[in-house]
Short mmCIF file of C-alpha atoms in Angstrom, two decimals:
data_model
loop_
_atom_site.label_atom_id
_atom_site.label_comp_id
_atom_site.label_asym_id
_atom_site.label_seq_id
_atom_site.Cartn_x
_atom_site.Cartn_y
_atom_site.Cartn_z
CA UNK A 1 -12.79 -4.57 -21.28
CA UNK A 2 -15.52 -5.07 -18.92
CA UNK A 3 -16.38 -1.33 -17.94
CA UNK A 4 -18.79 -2.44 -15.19
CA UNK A 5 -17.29 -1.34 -11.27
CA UNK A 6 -15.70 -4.35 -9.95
CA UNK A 7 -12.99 -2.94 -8.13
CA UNK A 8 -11.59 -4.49 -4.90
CA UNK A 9 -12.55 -2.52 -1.25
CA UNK A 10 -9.26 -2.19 0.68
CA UNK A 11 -9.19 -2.93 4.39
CA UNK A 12 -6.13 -2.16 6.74
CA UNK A 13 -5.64 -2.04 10.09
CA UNK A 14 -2.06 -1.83 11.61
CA UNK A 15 -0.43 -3.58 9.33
CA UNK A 16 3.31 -3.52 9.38
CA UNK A 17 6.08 -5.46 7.68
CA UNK A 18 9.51 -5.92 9.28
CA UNK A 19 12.51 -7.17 7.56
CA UNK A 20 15.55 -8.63 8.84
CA UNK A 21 16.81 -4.80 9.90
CA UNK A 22 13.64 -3.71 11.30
CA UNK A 23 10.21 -2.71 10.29
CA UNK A 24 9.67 -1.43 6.30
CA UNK A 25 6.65 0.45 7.86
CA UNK A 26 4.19 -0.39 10.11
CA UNK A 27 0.81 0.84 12.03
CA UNK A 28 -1.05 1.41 8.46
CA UNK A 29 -4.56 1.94 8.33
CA UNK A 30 -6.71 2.29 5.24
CA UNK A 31 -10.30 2.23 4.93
CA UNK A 32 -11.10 2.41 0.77
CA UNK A 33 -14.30 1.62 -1.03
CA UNK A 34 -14.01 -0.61 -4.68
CA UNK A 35 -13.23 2.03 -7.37
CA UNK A 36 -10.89 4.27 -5.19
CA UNK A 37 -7.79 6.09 -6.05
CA UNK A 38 -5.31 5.50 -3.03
CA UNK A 39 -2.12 7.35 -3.44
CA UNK A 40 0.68 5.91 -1.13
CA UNK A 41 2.83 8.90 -0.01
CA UNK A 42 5.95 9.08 1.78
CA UNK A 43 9.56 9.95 1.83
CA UNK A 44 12.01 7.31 -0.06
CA UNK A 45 13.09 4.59 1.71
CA UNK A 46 9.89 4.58 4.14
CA UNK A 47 8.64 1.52 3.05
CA UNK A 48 5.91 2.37 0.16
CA UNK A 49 6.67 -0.33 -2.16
CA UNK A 50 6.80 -3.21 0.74
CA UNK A 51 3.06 -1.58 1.11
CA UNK A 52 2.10 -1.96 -1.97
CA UNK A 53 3.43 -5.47 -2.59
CA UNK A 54 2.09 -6.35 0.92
CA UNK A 55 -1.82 -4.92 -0.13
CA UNK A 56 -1.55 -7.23 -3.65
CA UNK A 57 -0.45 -10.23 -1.76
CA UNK A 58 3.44 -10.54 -2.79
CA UNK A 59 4.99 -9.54 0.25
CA UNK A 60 4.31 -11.09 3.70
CA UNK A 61 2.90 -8.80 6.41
CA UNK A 62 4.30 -9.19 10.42
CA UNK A 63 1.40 -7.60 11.86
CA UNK A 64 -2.08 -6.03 11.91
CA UNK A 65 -4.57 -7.40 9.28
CA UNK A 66 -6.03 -6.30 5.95
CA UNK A 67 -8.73 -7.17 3.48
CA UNK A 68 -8.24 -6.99 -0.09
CA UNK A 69 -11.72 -7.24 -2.43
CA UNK A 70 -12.97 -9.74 0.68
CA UNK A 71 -9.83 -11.98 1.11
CA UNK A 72 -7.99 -11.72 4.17
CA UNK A 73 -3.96 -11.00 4.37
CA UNK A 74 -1.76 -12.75 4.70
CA UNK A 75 -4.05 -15.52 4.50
CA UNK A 76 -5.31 -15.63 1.08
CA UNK A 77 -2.32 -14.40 -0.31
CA UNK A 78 -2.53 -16.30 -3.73
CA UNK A 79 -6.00 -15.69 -3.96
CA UNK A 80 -5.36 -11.68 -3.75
CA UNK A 81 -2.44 -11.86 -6.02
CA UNK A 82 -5.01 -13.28 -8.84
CA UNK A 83 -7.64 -10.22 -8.63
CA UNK A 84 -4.35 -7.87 -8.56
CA UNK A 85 -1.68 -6.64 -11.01
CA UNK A 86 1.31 -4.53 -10.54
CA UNK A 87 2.72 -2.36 -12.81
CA UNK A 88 5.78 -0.32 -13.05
CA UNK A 89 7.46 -2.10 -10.23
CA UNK A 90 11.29 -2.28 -10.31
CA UNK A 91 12.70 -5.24 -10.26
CA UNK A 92 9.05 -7.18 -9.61
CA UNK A 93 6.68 -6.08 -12.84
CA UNK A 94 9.73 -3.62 -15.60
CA UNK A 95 9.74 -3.27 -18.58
CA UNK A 96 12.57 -5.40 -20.63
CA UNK A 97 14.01 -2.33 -22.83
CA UNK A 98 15.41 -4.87 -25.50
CA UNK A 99 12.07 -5.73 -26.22
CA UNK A 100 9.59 -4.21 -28.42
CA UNK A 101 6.10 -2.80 -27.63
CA UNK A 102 4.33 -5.81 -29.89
CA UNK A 103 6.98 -8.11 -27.62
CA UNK A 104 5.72 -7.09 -24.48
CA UNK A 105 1.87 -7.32 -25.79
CA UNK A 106 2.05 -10.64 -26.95
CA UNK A 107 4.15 -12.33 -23.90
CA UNK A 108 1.60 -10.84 -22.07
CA UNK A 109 -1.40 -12.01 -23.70
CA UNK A 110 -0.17 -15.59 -23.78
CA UNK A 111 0.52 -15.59 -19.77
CA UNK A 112 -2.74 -14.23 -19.52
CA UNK A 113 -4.06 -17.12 -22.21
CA UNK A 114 -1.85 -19.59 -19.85
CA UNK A 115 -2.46 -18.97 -16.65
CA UNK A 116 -5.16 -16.49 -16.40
CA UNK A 117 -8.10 -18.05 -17.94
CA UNK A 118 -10.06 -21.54 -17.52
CA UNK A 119 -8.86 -24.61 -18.38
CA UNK A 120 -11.49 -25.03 -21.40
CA UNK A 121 -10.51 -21.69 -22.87
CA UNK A 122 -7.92 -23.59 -24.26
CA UNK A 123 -9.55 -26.25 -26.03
CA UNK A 124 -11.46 -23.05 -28.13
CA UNK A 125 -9.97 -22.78 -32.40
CA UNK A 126 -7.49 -20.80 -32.72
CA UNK A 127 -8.85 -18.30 -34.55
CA UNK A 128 -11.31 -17.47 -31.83
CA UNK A 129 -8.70 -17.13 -29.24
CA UNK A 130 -6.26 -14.83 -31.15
CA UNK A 131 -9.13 -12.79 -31.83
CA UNK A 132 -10.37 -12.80 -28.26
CA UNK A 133 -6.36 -11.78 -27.46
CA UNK A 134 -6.28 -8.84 -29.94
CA UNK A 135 -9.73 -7.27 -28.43
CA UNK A 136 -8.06 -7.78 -24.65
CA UNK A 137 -5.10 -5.91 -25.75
CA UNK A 138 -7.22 -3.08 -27.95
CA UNK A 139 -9.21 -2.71 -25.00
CA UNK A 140 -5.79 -2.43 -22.55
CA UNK A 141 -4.04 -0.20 -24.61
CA UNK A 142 -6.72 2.27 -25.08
CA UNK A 143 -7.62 2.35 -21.34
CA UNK A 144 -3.98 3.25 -20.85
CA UNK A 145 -4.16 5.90 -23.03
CA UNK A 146 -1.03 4.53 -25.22
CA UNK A 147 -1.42 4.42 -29.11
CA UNK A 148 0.83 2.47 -30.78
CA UNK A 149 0.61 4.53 -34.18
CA UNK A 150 2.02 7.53 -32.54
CA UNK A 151 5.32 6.00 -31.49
CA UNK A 152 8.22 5.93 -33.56
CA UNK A 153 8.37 2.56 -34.82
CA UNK A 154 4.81 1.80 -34.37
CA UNK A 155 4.40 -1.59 -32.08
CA UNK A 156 8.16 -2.09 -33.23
CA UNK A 157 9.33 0.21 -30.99
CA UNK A 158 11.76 -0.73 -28.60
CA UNK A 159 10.62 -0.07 -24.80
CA UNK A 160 14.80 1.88 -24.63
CA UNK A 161 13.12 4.06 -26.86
CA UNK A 162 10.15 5.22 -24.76
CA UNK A 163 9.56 8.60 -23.44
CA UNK A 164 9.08 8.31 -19.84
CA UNK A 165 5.08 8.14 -19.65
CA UNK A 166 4.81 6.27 -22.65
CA UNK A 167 6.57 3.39 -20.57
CA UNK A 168 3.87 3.57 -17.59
CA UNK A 169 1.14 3.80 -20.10
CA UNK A 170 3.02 0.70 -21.56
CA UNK A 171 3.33 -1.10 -18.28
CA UNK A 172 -0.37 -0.07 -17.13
CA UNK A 173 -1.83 -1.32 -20.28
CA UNK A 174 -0.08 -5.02 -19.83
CA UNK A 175 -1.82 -5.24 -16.27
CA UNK A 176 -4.96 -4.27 -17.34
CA UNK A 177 -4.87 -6.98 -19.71
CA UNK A 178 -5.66 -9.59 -17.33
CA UNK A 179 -8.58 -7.17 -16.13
CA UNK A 180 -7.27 -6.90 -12.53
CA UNK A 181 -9.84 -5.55 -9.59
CA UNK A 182 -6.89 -3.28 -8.26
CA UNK A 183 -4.27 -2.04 -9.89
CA UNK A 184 -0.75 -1.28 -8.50
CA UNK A 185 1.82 1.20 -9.72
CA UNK A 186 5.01 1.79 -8.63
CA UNK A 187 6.76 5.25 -8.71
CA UNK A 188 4.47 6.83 -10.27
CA UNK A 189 5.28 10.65 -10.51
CA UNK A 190 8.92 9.72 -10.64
CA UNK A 191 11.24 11.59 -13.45
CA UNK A 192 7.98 13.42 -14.94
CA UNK A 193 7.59 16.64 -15.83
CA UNK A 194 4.26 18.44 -14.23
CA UNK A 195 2.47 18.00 -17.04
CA UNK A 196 3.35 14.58 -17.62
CA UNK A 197 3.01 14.09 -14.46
CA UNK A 198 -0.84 15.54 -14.83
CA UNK A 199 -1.03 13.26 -17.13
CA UNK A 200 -0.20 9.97 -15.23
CA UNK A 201 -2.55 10.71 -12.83
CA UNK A 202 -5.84 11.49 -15.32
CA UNK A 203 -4.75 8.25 -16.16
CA UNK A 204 -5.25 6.59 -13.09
CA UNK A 205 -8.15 8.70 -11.91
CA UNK A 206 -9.85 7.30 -15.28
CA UNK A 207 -8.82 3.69 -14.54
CA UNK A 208 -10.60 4.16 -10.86
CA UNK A 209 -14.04 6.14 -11.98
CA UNK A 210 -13.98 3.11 -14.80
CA UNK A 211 -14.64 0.82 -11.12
CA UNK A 212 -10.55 -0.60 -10.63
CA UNK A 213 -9.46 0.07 -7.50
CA UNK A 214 -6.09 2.09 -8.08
CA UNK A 215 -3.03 2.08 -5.56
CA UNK A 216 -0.22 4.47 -6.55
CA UNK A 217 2.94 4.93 -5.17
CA UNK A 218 4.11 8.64 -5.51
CA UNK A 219 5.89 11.74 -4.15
CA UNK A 220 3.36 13.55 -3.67
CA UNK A 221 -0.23 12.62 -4.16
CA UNK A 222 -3.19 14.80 -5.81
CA UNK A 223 -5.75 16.57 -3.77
CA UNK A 224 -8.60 13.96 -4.85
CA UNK A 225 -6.77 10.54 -4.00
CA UNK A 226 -6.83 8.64 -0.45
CA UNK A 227 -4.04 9.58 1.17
CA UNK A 228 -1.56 6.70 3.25
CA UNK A 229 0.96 7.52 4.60
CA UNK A 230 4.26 5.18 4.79
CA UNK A 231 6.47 8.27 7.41
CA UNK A 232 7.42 7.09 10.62
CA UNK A 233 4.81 8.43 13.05
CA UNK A 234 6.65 10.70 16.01
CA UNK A 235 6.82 9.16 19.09
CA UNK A 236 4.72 9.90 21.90
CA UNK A 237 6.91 11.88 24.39
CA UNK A 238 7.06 10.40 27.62
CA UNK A 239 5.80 12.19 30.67
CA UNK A 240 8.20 13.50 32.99
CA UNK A 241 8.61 11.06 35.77
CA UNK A 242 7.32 12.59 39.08
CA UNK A 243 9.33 14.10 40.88
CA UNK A 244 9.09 12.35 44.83
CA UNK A 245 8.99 14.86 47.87
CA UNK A 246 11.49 15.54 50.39
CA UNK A 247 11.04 13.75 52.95
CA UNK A 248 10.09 15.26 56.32
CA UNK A 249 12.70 16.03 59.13
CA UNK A 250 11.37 14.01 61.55
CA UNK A 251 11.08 15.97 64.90
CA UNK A 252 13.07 15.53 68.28
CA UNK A 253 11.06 13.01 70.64
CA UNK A 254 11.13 16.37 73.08
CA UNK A 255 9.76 18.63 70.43
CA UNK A 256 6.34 19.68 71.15
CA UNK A 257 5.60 18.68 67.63
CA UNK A 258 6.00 14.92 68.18
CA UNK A 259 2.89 14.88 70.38
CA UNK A 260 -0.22 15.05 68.21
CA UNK A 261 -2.33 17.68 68.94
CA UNK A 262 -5.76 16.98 70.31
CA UNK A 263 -8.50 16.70 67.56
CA UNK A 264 -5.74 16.14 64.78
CA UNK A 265 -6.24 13.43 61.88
CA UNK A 266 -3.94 10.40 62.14
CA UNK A 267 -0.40 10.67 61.04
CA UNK A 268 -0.38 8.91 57.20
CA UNK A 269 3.26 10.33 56.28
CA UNK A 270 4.41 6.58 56.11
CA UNK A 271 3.23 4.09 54.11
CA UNK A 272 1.43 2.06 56.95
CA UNK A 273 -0.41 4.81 57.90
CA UNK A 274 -1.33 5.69 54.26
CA UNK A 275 -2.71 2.69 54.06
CA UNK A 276 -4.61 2.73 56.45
CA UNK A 277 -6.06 5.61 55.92
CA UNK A 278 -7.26 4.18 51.74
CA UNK A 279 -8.77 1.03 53.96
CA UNK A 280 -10.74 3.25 56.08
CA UNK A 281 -11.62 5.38 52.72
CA UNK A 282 -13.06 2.12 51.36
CA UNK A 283 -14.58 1.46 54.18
CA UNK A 284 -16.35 4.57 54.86
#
């Protein structure tokens, strides 16, 4: 794979998306240079997969705006979902666990051979283009740190039969094959152990000082990652309202206090005379 930097810069500025029961998450902000590890943290439910599908174009934002690697969201939506992969996504980008490891690679490989490369790649012998396959997925496999000779069943190995981080290193390795600019991953400290879990992330921190930009979903995120954060932001409290003043007994007409004294200022306890009195103000 092509180890020069040619990650995608990520842009955000409160974006949102909002579902028929209300907003997944909104007011999002992310500033994030090509090459960067940005973890996306926040409790379950809070909307951090809708993020992530939003930032690699599958998912439909209702508000602010973002830049992915230069193209603008949701505008150039099927332009950011071609410099983007996602991996480890349920129900979007799984695993099949019926298949094998060799299953997966080679589904993948043609799609990529399909749909991922130009037209006159396909008019190339065959020879050249299997061999051209096998170095994409050499090169995927051992930037995901997965080796097929240490599994049980070598490539034959059934995904059911994966250890946990075998499967993300599994999943990874299938994105990178089409040599995305930013990589997504879904869950990504989810069921590990701490180690393991140490693990997943060297992984990723690799993939991003290699130049892909990484974006990780996760629990909690590791002290060198960008932080975003999906949790609902508190409300502002709202200031007390004012409370008015009682208004003034007015005096008996026979009071000596209805008569101005001489020398006072001008009576502004009602609103003509307040206003009045701002005129003058502007005046003077």
């Amino acid at each position: 794979m092509d180890s020069t930097p040619h990650g995608a810069a990520v842009k955000a500025q409160g974006l949102g998306v909002k579902g028929p029961r209300g907003w997944a998450f909104q007011d999002v902000d992310i500033t994030a240079e090509p090459g960067a590890l940005i973890a996306i943290e926040g409790p379950s439910g809070s909307g951090r997969t809708c993020l992530l599908l939003a930032l690699t174009g599958r998912m439909r934002t209702a508000a602010g705006k973002a830049r992915v690697g230069g193209l603008s969201l949701p505008k150039k939506m099927a332009a950011v979902r071609a410099v983007t992969a996602l991996a480890h996504v349920p129900g979007v980008a799984e695993l099949d666990p019926a298949f094998t490891v060799a299953e997966h690679l080679h589904e993948r490989a043609l799609l990529q051979r399909r749909f991922g490369s130009p037209v006159r790649a396909l008019l190339r012998p065959r020879r050249e283009r299997r061999t051209e396959a096998r170095a994409r997925i050499d090169a995927a496999l051992e930037a995901a740190g997965l080796d097929p000779e240490t599994l049980p069943k070598g490539v034959r190995t059934s995904v059911r039969d994966l250890e946990r981080l075998e499967a993300l290193r599994l999943s990874v390795a299938l994105a990178l094959i089409g040599a995305p600019r930013l990589l997504a991953v879904d869950d990504t400290d989810l069921k590990l152990s701490d180690e393991e879990r140490a693990q997943a992330w060297a992984l990723l921190r690799g993939l991003a000082a290699a130049g892909t930009t990484v974006l990780a979903v996760c629990s909690q995120a590791p002290e060198d990652a960008l932080v975003v954060s999906t949790a609902r932001r508190p409300e502002k409290p709202q200031p007390e309202p004012e409370q008015q003043p009682e208004p003034k007994q007015q005096p008996e007409p026979d009071s000596p206090a209805a008569k101005p004294e001489a020398g006072s200022e001008k009576n502004i306890d009602n609103e003509e005379g307040a206003a009045d009195a701002l005129a003058e103000a502007g005046r003077a």
